[in-house]
PDB file of C-alpha atoms in Angstrom:
ATOM      1  CA  UNK A 207     127.530  29.008  -5.292  1.00  0.00           C
ATOM      2  CA  UNK A 208     127.222  24.912  -5.271  1.00  0.00           C
ATOM      3  CA  UNK A 209     130.062  22.454  -6.094  1.00  0.00           C
ATOM      4  CA  UNK A 210     129.543  18.734  -6.019  1.00  0.00           C
ATOM      5  CA  UNK A 211     126.202  19.124  -4.384  1.00  0.00           C
ATOM      6  CA  UNK A 212     127.587  20.904  -0.815  1.00  0.00           C
ATOM      7  CA  UNK A 213     127.131  24.531  -0.582  1.00  0.00           C
ATOM      8  CA  UNK A 214     130.666  26.563   0.006  1.00  0.00           C
ATOM      9  CA  UNK A 215     129.205  28.452   2.889  1.00  0.00           C
ATOM     10  CA  UNK A 216     128.214  25.825   4.794  1.00  0.00           C
ATOM     11  CA  UNK A 217     130.764  23.609   4.739  1.00  0.00           C
ATOM     12  CA  UNK A 218     132.047  24.150   8.877  1.00  0.00           C
ATOM     13  CA  UNK A 219     128.846  23.845  10.431  1.00  0.00           C
ATOM     14  CA  UNK A 220     127.908  19.714  11.562  1.00  0.00           C
ATOM     15  CA  UNK A 221     126.084  18.332  10.638  1.00  0.00           C
ATOM     16  CA  UNK A 222     126.733  18.718   6.764  1.00  0.00           C
ATOM     17  CA  UNK A 223     124.113  20.913   5.781  1.00  0.00           C
ATOM     18  CA  UNK A 224     123.870  21.470   1.612  1.00  0.00           C
ATOM     19  CA  UNK A 225     125.143  18.505   1.335  1.00  0.00           C
ATOM     20  CA  UNK A 226     122.513  16.473   2.363  1.00  0.00           C
ATOM     21  CA  UNK A 227     122.678  12.413   3.246  1.00  0.00           C
ATOM     22  CA  UNK A 228     124.033  10.815  -0.457  1.00  0.00           C
ATOM     23  CA  UNK A 229     121.946   8.289  -1.558  1.00  0.00           C
ATOM     24  CA  UNK A 230     123.882   5.894  -4.244  1.00  0.00           C
ATOM     25  CA  UNK A 231     127.305   5.186  -4.164  1.00  0.00           C
ATOM     26  CA  UNK A 232     128.436   8.197  -6.610  1.00  0.00           C
ATOM     27  CA  UNK A 233     127.111  11.279  -4.505  1.00  0.00           C
ATOM     28  CA  UNK A 234     128.645   9.234  -1.435  1.00  0.00           C
ATOM     29  CA  UNK A 235     132.054   9.430  -3.170  1.00  0.00           C
ATOM     30  CA  UNK A 236     131.778  13.089  -4.882  1.00  0.00           C
ATOM     31  CA  UNK A 237     131.350  14.333  -1.168  1.00  0.00           C
ATOM     32  CA  UNK A 238     134.142  12.692   0.143  1.00  0.00           C
ATOM     33  CA  UNK A 239     136.478  13.896  -2.765  1.00  0.00           C
ATOM     34  CA  UNK A 240     134.444  17.276  -2.364  1.00  0.00           C
ATOM     35  CA  UNK A 241     136.114  16.958   1.496  1.00  0.00           C
ATOM     36  CA  UNK A 242     138.806  15.677   0.342  1.00  0.00           C
ATOM     37  CA  UNK A 243     142.070  17.152   2.564  1.00  0.00           C
ATOM     38  CA  UNK A 244     139.714  17.795   5.431  1.00  0.00           C
ATOM     39  CA  UNK A 245     139.449  14.916   7.632  1.00  0.00           C
ATOM     40  CA  UNK A 246     136.734  15.942  10.094  1.00  0.00           C
ATOM     41  CA  UNK A 247     134.137  16.641   7.973  1.00  0.00           C
ATOM     42  CA  UNK A 248     134.486  13.318   6.000  1.00  0.00           C
ATOM     43  CA  UNK A 249     134.173  11.206   9.333  1.00  0.00           C
ATOM     44  CA  UNK A 250     131.105  13.246  10.021  1.00  0.00           C
ATOM     45  CA  UNK A 251     129.804  12.523   6.532  1.00  0.00           C
ATOM     46  CA  UNK A 252     130.690   8.702   7.027  1.00  0.00           C
ATOM     47  CA  UNK A 253     128.922   8.380  10.891  1.00  0.00           C
ATOM     48  CA  UNK A 254     125.976  10.244   9.658  1.00  0.00           C
ATOM     49  CA  UNK A 255     124.755   8.158   7.402  1.00  0.00           C
ATOM     50  CA  UNK A 256     121.793   6.486   8.564  1.00  0.00           C
ATOM     51  CA  UNK A 257     122.652   1.806   8.500  1.00  0.00           C
ATOM     52  CA  UNK A 258     120.678   1.007   5.468  1.00  0.00           C
ATOM     53  CA  UNK A 259     122.876   3.662   3.793  1.00  0.00           C
ATOM     54  CA  UNK A 260     125.318   2.492   4.983  1.00  0.00           C
ATOM     55  CA  UNK A 261     125.349  -0.778   3.202  1.00  0.00           C
ATOM     56  CA  UNK A 262     123.983   0.407  -0.082  1.00  0.00           C
ATOM     57  CA  UNK A 263     126.637   2.931  -0.297  1.00  0.00           C
ATOM     58  CA  UNK A 264     129.274   0.707   1.064  1.00  0.00           C
ATOM     59  CA  UNK A 265     128.879  -2.223  -0.113  1.00  0.00           C
ATOM     60  CA  UNK A 266     129.232  -1.463  -3.844  1.00  0.00           C
ATOM     61  CA  UNK A 267     132.028   1.706  -3.259  1.00  0.00           C
ATOM     62  CA  UNK A 268     134.277  -0.092  -0.809  1.00  0.00           C
ATOM     63  CA  UNK A 269     137.235  -0.076  -3.334  1.00  0.00           C
ATOM     64  CA  UNK A 270     140.813  -0.251  -1.767  1.00  0.00           C
ATOM     65  CA  UNK A 271     141.630   3.501  -1.642  1.00  0.00           C
ATOM     66  CA  UNK A 272     137.841   4.214  -0.547  1.00  0.00           C
ATOM     67  CA  UNK A 273     138.998   1.760   2.374  1.00  0.00           C
ATOM     68  CA  UNK A 274     142.049   3.361   3.069  1.00  0.00           C
ATOM     69  CA  UNK A 275     140.843   6.703   3.866  1.00  0.00           C
ATOM     70  CA  UNK A 276     137.953   5.459   5.963  1.00  0.00           C
ATOM     71  CA  UNK A 277     140.811   4.345   8.194  1.00  0.00           C
ATOM     72  CA  UNK A 278     142.784   6.727   8.292  1.00  0.00           C
ATOM     73  CA  UNK A 279     139.808   9.076   9.070  1.00  0.00           C
ATOM     74  CA  UNK A 280     138.783   6.646  11.858  1.00  0.00           C
ATOM     75  CA  UNK A 281     141.866   6.121  13.322  1.00  0.00           C
ATOM     76  CA  UNK A 282     141.941  10.601  12.826  1.00  0.00           C
ATOM     77  CA  UNK A 283     139.119  11.407  14.522  1.00  0.00           C
ATOM     78  CA  UNK A 284     137.490   8.402  16.361  1.00  0.00           C
ATOM     79  CA  UNK A 285     135.721   9.274  18.931  1.00  0.00           C
ATOM     80  CA  UNK A 286     133.452   7.289  22.070  1.00  0.00           C
ATOM     81  CA  UNK A 287     130.047   7.960  21.383  1.00  0.00           C
ATOM     82  CA  UNK A 288     130.293   6.955  17.338  1.00  0.00           C
ATOM     83  CA  UNK A 289     131.592   3.016  18.499  1.00  0.00           C
ATOM     84  CA  UNK A 290     128.170   1.252  17.829  1.00  0.00           C
ATOM     85  CA  UNK A 291     128.226   4.064  13.556  1.00  0.00           C
ATOM     86  CA  UNK A 292     131.898   2.770  13.287  1.00  0.00           C
ATOM     87  CA  UNK A 293     132.121  -0.573  13.847  1.00  0.00           C
ATOM     88  CA  UNK A 294     128.820  -1.015  11.688  1.00  0.00           C
ATOM     89  CA  UNK A 295     130.658   0.641   8.982  1.00  0.00           C
ATOM     90  CA  UNK A 296     133.993  -1.377   8.947  1.00  0.00           C
ATOM     91  CA  UNK A 297     131.247  -4.678   9.383  1.00  0.00           C
ATOM     92  CA  UNK A 298     129.459  -3.333   6.012  1.00  0.00           C
ATOM     93  CA  UNK A 299     133.094  -2.967   4.254  1.00  0.00           C
ATOM     94  CA  UNK A 300     134.583  -6.153   5.655  1.00  0.00           C
ATOM     95  CA  UNK A 301     131.718  -8.242   3.828  1.00  0.00           C
ATOM     96  CA  UNK A 302     132.299  -6.443   0.573  1.00  0.00           C
ATOM     97  CA  UNK A 303     133.574  -7.836  -2.690  1.00  0.00           C
ATOM     98  CA  UNK A 304     136.547  -8.197  -2.718  1.00  0.00           C
ATOM     99  CA  UNK A 305     137.676  -7.264   0.742  1.00  0.00           C
ATOM    100  CA  UNK A 306     140.730  -9.465   1.537  1.00  0.00           C
ATOM    101  CA  UNK A 307     142.420  -7.889  -1.606  1.00  0.00           C
ATOM    102  CA  UNK A 308     141.636  -4.159  -0.672  1.00  0.00           C
ATOM    103  CA  UNK A 309     143.433  -5.642   2.880  1.00  0.00           C
ATOM    104  CA  UNK A 310     145.907  -6.681   0.759  1.00  0.00           C
ATOM    105  CA  UNK A 311     146.477  -3.495  -1.183  1.00  0.00           C
ATOM    106  CA  UNK A 312     146.620  -0.936   2.034  1.00  0.00           C
ATOM    107  CA  UNK A 313     149.792   0.418   2.754  1.00  0.00           C
ATOM    108  CA  UNK A 314     152.335  -0.385   6.172  1.00  0.00           C
ATOM    109  CA  UNK A 315     150.591   2.831   7.191  1.00  0.00           C
ATOM    110  CA  UNK A 316     146.887   2.098   6.278  1.00  0.00           C
ATOM    111  CA  UNK A 317     147.398  -1.332   7.600  1.00  0.00           C
ATOM    112  CA  UNK A 318     148.697   0.292  10.848  1.00  0.00           C
ATOM    113  CA  UNK A 319     145.286   2.430  11.614  1.00  0.00           C
ATOM    114  CA  UNK A 320     143.456  -0.373  11.358  1.00  0.00           C
ATOM    115  CA  UNK A 321     145.522  -2.316  14.275  1.00  0.00           C
ATOM    116  CA  UNK A 322     144.675   0.710  15.959  1.00  0.00           C
ATOM    117  CA  UNK A 323     141.372   1.620  15.272  1.00  0.00           C
ATOM    118  CA  UNK A 324     140.318  -1.332  16.309  1.00  0.00           C
ATOM    119  CA  UNK A 325     142.707  -1.438  19.457  1.00  0.00           C
ATOM    120  CA  UNK A 326     140.954   1.892  19.785  1.00  0.00           C
ATOM    121  CA  UNK A 327     137.889   0.081  19.870  1.00  0.00           C
ATOM    122  CA  UNK A 328     138.328  -2.627  21.961  1.00  0.00           C
ATOM    123  CA  UNK A 329     139.577  -1.470  24.792  1.00  0.00           C
ATOM    124  CA  UNK A 330     136.466   0.781  24.717  1.00  0.00           C
ATOM    125  CA  UNK A 331     134.529  -2.073  25.069  1.00  0.00           C
ATOM    126  CA  UNK A 332     135.959  -3.706  26.962  1.00  0.00           C
ATOM    127  CA  UNK A 333     135.944  -0.635  29.701  1.00  0.00           C
ATOM    128  CA  UNK A 334     132.197  -0.278  29.208  1.00  0.00           C
ATOM    129  CA  UNK A 335     131.435  -4.341  29.445  1.00  0.00           C
ATOM    130  CA  UNK A 336     133.457  -3.526  32.964  1.00  0.00           C
ATOM    131  CA  UNK A 337     131.462  -0.844  33.839  1.00  0.00           C
ATOM    132  CA  UNK A 338     128.298  -2.591  33.130  1.00  0.00           C
ATOM    133  CA  UNK A 339     129.095  -5.592  34.968  1.00  0.00           C
ATOM    134  CA  UNK A 340     130.485  -3.457  38.392  1.00  0.00           C
ATOM    135  CA  UNK A 341     127.008  -1.633  37.783  1.00  0.00           C
ATOM    136  CA  UNK A 342     125.455  -4.676  38.061  1.00  0.00           C
ATOM    137  CA  UNK A 343     127.435  -6.042  40.930  1.00  0.00           C
ATOM    138  CA  UNK A 344     126.590  -2.605  42.700  1.00  0.00           C
ATOM    139  CA  UNK A 345     123.083  -3.115  42.135  1.00  0.00           C
ATOM    140  CA  UNK A 346     123.025  -7.051  43.690  1.00  0.00           C
ATOM    141  CA  UNK A 347     124.817  -5.624  46.766  1.00  0.00           C
ATOM    142  CA  UNK A 348     122.587  -3.066  47.247  1.00  0.00           C
ATOM    143  CA  UNK A 349     119.534  -5.205  46.813  1.00  0.00           C
ATOM    144  CA  UNK A 350     121.320  -7.352  49.322  1.00  0.00           C
ATOM    145  CA  UNK A 351     121.084  -4.756  51.606  1.00  0.00           C
ATOM    146  CA  UNK A 352     117.836  -3.608  51.021  1.00  0.00           C
ATOM    147  CA  UNK A 353     116.676  -7.332  51.169  1.00  0.00           C
ATOM    148  CA  UNK A 354     118.327  -7.091  54.827  1.00  0.00           C
ATOM    149  CA  UNK A 355     116.992  -4.320  56.321  1.00  0.00           C
TER     150      UNK A 355
END
């Protein structure tokens, strides 16, 4: 049986099967609501969106309610491997009409969620930067050692 475009039997499989990638904002909202209460599935729905879908879907469907829910989902399930996707989604959301108003309408826990999420992303990116810098330094040292031989 199909409900809201999703096969009930396949709800717990990843990637989300039976739902497919939403093509419109309405399909996204329908799937988002279908997964209400299952924040991991909502997270998967978000990070599986292609870049062009993120732009077309979230620019039109970024109400304060969705924004708050997305922030909580990201805070709860953020994974290091998805940092680029999460940053892309947050960037798109920040460019939506009335973004400032949506931020003003967030409740305290939602504002806390975005603060914590941005701290996690910042720490992750600074850690990656330091590792990349260390790798470059190690490579330079190895190059100098090799040239000394």
